[in-house]
CSV table of N, CA and C in Angstrom, one decimal:
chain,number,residue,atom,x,y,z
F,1,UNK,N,0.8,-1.2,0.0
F,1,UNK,CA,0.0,0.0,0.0
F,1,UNK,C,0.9,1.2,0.0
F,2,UNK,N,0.6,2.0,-0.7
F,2,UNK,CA,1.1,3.6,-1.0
F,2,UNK,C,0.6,4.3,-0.3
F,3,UNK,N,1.3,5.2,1.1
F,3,UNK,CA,0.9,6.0,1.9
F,3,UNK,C,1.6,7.5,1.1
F,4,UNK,N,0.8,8.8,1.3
F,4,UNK,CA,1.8,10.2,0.4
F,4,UNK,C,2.0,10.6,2.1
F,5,UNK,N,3.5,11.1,1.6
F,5,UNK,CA,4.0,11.7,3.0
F,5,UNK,C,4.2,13.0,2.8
F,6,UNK,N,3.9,13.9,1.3
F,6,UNK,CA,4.3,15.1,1.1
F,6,UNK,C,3.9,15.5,-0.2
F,7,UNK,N,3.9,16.8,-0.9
F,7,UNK,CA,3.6,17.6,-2.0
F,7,UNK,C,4.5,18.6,-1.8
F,8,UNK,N,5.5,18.1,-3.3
F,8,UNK,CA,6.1,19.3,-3.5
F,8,UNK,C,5.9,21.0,-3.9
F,9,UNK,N,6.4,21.2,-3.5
F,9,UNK,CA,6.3,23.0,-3.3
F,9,UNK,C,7.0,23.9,-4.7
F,10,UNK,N,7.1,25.0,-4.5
F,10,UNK,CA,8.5,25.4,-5.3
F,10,UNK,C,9.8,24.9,-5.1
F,11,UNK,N,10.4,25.7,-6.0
F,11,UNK,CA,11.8,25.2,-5.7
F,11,UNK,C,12.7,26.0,-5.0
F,12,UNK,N,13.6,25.9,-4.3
F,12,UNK,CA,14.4,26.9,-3.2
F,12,UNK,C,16.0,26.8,-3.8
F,13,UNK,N,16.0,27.9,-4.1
F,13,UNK,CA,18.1,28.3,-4.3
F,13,UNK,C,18.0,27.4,-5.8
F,14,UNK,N,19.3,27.5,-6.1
F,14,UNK,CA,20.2,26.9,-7.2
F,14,UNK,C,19.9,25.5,-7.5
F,15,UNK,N,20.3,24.8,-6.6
F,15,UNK,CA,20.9,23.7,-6.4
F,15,UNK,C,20.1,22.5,-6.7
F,16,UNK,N,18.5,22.7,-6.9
F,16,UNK,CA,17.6,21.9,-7.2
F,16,UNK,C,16.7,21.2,-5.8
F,17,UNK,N,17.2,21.8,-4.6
F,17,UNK,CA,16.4,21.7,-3.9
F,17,UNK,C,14.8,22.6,-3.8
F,18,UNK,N,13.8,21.7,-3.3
F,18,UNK,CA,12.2,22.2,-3.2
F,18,UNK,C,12.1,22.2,-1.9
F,19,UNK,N,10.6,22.9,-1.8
F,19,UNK,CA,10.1,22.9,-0.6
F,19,UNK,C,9.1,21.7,-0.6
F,20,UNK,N,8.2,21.3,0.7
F,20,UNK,CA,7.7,20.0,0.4
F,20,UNK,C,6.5,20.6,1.3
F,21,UNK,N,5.4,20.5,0.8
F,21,UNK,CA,4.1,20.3,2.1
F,21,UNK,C,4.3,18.8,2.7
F,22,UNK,N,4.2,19.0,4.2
F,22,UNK,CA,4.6,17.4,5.2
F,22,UNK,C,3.1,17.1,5.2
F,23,UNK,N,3.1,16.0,4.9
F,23,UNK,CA,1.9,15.0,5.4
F,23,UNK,C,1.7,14.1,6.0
F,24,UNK,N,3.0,13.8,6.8
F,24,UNK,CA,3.5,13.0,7.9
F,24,UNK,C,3.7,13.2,9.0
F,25,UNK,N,3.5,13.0,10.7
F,25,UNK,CA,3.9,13.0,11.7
F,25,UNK,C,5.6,12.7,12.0
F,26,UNK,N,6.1,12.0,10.4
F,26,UNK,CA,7.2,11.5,11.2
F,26,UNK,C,8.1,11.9,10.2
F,27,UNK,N,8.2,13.3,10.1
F,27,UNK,CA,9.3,13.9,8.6
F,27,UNK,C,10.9,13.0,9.0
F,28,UNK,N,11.2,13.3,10.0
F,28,UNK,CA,12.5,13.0,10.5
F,28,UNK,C,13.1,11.4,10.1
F,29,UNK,N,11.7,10.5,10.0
F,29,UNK,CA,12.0,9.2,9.7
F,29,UNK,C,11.8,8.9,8.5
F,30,UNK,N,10.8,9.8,7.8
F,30,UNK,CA,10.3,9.3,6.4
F,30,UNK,C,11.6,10.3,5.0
F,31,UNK,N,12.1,11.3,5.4
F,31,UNK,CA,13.1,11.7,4.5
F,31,UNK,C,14.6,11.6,5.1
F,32,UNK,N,15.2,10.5,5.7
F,32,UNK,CA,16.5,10.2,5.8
F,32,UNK,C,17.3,10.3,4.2
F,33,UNK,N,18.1,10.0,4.4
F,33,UNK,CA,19.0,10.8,3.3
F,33,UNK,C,19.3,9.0,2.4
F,34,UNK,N,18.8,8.6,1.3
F,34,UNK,CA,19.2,7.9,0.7
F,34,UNK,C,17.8,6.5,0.8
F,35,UNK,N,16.8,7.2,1.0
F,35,UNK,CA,15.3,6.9,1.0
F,35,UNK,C,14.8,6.8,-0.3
F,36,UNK,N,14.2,6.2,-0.6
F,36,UNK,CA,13.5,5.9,-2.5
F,36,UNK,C,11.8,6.3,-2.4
F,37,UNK,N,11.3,7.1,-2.8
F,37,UNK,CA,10.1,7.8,-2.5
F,37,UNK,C,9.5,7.5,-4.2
F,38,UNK,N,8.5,6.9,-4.2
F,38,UNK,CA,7.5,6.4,-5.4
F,38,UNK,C,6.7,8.2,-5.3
F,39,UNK,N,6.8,8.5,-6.7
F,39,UNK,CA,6.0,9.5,-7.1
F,39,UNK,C,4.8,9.4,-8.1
F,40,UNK,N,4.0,10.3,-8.1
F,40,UNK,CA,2.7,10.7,-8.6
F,40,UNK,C,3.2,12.3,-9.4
F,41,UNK,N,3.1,12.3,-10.7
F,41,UNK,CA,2.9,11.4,-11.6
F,41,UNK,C,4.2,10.6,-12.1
F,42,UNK,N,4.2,9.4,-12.0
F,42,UNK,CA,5.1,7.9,-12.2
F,42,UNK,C,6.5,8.7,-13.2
F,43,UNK,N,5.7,9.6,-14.1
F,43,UNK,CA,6.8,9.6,-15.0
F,43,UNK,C,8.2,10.6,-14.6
F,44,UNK,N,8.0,11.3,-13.6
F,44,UNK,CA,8.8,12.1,-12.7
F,44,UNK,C,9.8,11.5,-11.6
F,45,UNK,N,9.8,10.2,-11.3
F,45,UNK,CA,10.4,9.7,-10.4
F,45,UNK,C,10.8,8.0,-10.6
F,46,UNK,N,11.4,7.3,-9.5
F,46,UNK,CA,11.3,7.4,-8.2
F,46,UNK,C,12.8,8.6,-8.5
F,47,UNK,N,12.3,9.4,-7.0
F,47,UNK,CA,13.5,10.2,-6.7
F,47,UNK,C,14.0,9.4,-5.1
F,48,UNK,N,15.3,9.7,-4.9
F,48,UNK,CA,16.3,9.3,-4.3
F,48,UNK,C,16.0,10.7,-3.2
F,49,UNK,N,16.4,10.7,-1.9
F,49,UNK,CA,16.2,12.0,-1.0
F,49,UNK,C,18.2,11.9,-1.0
F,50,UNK,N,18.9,13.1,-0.8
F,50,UNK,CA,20.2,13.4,-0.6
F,50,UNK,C,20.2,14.1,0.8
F,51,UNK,N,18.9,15.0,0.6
F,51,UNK,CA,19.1,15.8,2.2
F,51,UNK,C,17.9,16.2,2.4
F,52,UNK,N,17.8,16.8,3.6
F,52,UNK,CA,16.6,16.9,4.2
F,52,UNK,C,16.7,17.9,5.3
F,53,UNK,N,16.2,19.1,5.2
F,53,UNK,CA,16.8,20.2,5.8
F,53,UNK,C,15.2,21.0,6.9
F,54,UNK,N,15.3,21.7,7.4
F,54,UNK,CA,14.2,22.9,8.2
F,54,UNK,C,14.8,24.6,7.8
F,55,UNK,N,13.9,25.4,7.2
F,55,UNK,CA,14.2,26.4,7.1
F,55,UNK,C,12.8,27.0,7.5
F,56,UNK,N,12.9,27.3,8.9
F,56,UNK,CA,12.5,27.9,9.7
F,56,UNK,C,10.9,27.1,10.0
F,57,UNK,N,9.6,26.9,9.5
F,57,UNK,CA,8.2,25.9,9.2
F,57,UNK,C,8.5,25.1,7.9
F,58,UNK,N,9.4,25.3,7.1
F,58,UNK,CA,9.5,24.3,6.0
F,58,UNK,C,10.4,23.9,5.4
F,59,UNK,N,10.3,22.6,5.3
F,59,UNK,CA,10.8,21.1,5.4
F,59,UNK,C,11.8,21.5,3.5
F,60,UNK,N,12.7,21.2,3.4
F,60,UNK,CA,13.3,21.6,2.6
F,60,UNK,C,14.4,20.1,1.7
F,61,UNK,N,13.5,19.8,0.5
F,61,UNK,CA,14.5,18.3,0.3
F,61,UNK,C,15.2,18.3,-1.1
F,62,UNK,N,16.5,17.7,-1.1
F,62,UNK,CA,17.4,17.5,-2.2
F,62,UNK,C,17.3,16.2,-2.3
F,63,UNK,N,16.7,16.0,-4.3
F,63,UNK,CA,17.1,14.4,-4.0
F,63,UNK,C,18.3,13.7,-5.4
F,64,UNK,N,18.6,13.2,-5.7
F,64,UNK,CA,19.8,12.5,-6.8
F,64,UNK,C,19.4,12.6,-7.6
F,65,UNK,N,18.4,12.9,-8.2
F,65,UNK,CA,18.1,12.9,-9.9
F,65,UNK,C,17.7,14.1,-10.2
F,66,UNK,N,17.8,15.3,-8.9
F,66,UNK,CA,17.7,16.9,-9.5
F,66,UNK,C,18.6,17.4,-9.0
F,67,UNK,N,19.3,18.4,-9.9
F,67,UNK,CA,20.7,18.8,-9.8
F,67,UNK,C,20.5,20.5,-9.9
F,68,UNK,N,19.5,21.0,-10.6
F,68,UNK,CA,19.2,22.2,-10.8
F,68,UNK,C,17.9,22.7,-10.5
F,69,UNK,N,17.9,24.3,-10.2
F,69,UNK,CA,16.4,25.0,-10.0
F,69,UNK,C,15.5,24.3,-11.6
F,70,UNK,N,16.1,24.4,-12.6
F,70,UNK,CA,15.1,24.0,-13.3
F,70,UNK,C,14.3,22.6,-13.2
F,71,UNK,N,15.0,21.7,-13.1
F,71,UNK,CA,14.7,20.2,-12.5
F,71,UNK,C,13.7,20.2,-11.4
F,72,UNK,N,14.3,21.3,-10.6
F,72,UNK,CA,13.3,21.3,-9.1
F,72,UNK,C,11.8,21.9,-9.8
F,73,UNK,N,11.9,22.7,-10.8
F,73,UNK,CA,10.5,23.3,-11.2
F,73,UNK,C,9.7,22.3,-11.7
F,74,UNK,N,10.1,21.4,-12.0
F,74,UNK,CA,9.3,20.2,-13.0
F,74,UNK,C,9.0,19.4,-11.8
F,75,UNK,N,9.4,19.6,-10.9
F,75,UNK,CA,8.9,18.9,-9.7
F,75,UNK,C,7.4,19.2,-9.0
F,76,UNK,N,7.3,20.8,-9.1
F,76,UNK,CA,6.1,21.4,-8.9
F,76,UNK,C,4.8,20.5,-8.3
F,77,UNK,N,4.2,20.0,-7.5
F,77,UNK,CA,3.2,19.5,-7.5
F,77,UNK,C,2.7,17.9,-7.3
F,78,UNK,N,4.7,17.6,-7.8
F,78,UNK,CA,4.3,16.1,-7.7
F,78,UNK,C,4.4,15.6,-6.2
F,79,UNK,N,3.7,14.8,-6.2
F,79,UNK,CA,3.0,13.7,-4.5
F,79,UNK,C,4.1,12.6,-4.6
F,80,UNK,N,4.5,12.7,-3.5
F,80,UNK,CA,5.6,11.6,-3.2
F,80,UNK,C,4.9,10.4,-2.0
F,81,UNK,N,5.5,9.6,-2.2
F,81,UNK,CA,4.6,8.3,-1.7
F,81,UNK,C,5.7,7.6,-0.8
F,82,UNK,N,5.6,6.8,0.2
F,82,UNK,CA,6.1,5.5,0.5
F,82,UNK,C,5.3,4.6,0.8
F,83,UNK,N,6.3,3.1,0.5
F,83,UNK,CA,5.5,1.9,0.8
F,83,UNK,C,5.3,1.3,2.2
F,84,UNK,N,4.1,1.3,2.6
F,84,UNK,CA,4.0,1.0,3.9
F,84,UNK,C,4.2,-0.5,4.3
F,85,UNK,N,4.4,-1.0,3.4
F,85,UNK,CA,5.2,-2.8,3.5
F,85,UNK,C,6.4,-3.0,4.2
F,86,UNK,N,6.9,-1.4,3.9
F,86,UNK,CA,8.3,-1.4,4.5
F,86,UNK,C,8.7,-0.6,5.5
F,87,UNK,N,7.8,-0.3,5.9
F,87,UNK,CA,7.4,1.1,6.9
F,87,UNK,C,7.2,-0.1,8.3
F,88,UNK,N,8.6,0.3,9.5
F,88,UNK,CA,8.4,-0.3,10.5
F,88,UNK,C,7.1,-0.3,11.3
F,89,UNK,N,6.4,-1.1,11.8
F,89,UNK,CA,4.6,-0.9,12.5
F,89,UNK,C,5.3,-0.3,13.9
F,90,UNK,N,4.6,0.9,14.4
F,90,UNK,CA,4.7,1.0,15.7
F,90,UNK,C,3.9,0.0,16.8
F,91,UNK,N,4.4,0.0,18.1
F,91,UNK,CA,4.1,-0.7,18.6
F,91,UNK,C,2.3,0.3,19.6
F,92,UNK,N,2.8,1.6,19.5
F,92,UNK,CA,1.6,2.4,19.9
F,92,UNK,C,0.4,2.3,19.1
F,93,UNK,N,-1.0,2.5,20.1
F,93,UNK,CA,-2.2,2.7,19.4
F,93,UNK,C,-2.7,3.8,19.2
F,94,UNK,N,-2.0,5.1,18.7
F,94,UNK,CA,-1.9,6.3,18.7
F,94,UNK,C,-3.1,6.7,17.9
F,95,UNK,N,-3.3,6.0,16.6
F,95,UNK,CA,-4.0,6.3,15.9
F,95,UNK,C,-4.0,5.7,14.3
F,96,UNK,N,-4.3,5.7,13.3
F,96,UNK,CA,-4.5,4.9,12.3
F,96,UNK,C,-4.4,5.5,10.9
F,97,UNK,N,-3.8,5.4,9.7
F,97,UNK,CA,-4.0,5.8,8.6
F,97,UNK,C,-5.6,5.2,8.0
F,98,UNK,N,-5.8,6.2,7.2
F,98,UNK,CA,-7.3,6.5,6.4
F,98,UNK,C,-7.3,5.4,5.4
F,99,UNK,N,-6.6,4.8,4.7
F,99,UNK,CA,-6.4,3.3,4.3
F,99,UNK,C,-7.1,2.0,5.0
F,100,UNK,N,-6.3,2.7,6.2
F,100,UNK,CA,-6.8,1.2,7.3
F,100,UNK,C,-8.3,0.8,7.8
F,101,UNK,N,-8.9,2.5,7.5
F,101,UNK,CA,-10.2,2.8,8.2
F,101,UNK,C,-10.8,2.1,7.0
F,102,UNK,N,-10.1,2.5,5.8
F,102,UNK,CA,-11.8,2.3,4.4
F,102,UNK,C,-12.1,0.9,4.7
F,103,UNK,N,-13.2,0.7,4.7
F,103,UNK,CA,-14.4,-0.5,4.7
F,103,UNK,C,-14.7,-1.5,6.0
F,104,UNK,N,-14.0,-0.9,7.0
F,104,UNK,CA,-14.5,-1.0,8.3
F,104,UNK,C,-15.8,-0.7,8.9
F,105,UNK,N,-16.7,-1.6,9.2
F,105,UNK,CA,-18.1,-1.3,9.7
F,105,UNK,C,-18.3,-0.7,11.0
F,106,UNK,N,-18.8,1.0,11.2
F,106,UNK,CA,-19.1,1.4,12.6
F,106,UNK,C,-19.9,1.0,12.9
């Protein structure tokens, strides 16, 4: 199953890094540096993460197959995904992704 942990933003500086909208509780775990992130639309990725930065409320990522601001602009909008196959289970009952809920009877 494909959980999205983010949507890319613009692009920030030179160097081909973006900004990212988080859609994760757990940025710190889900963009480690050398992470493989399945993207939407397919034909844009998979992108590789290199770094993973905070500039000041926003989350800031470099990944190996963009090298320039223009690269980072083609980025614009795409939804990055990981696979939850591979996603360690917590052991807390904190709370539940919206996947897990569909077709559960209240």
């Amino acid at each position: 199953m494909q959980l999205q942990v983010a949507r890319i933003g613009k692009p920030h500086g030179i160097r081909g890094e973006v900004t990212v909208q988080v859609l994760t509780d757990a940025p710190q775990d889900r963009f480690v540096p050398g992470t493989e992130l399945t993207v939407e639309p397919a034909a844009k990725g998979p992108l590789t993460v290199i770094s993973a930065r905070w500039n000041k409320d926003i989350l800031l990522l470099g990944f190996e197959e963009i090298t320039d601001r223009n690269g980072a602009e083609e980025l614009r909008g795409v939804k990055l995904f990981i696979d939850t196959e591979t996603v360690e289970e917590d052991d807390d009952d904190e709370g539940w992704y919206e996947h897990e809920l569909v077709g559960l009877k209240a």
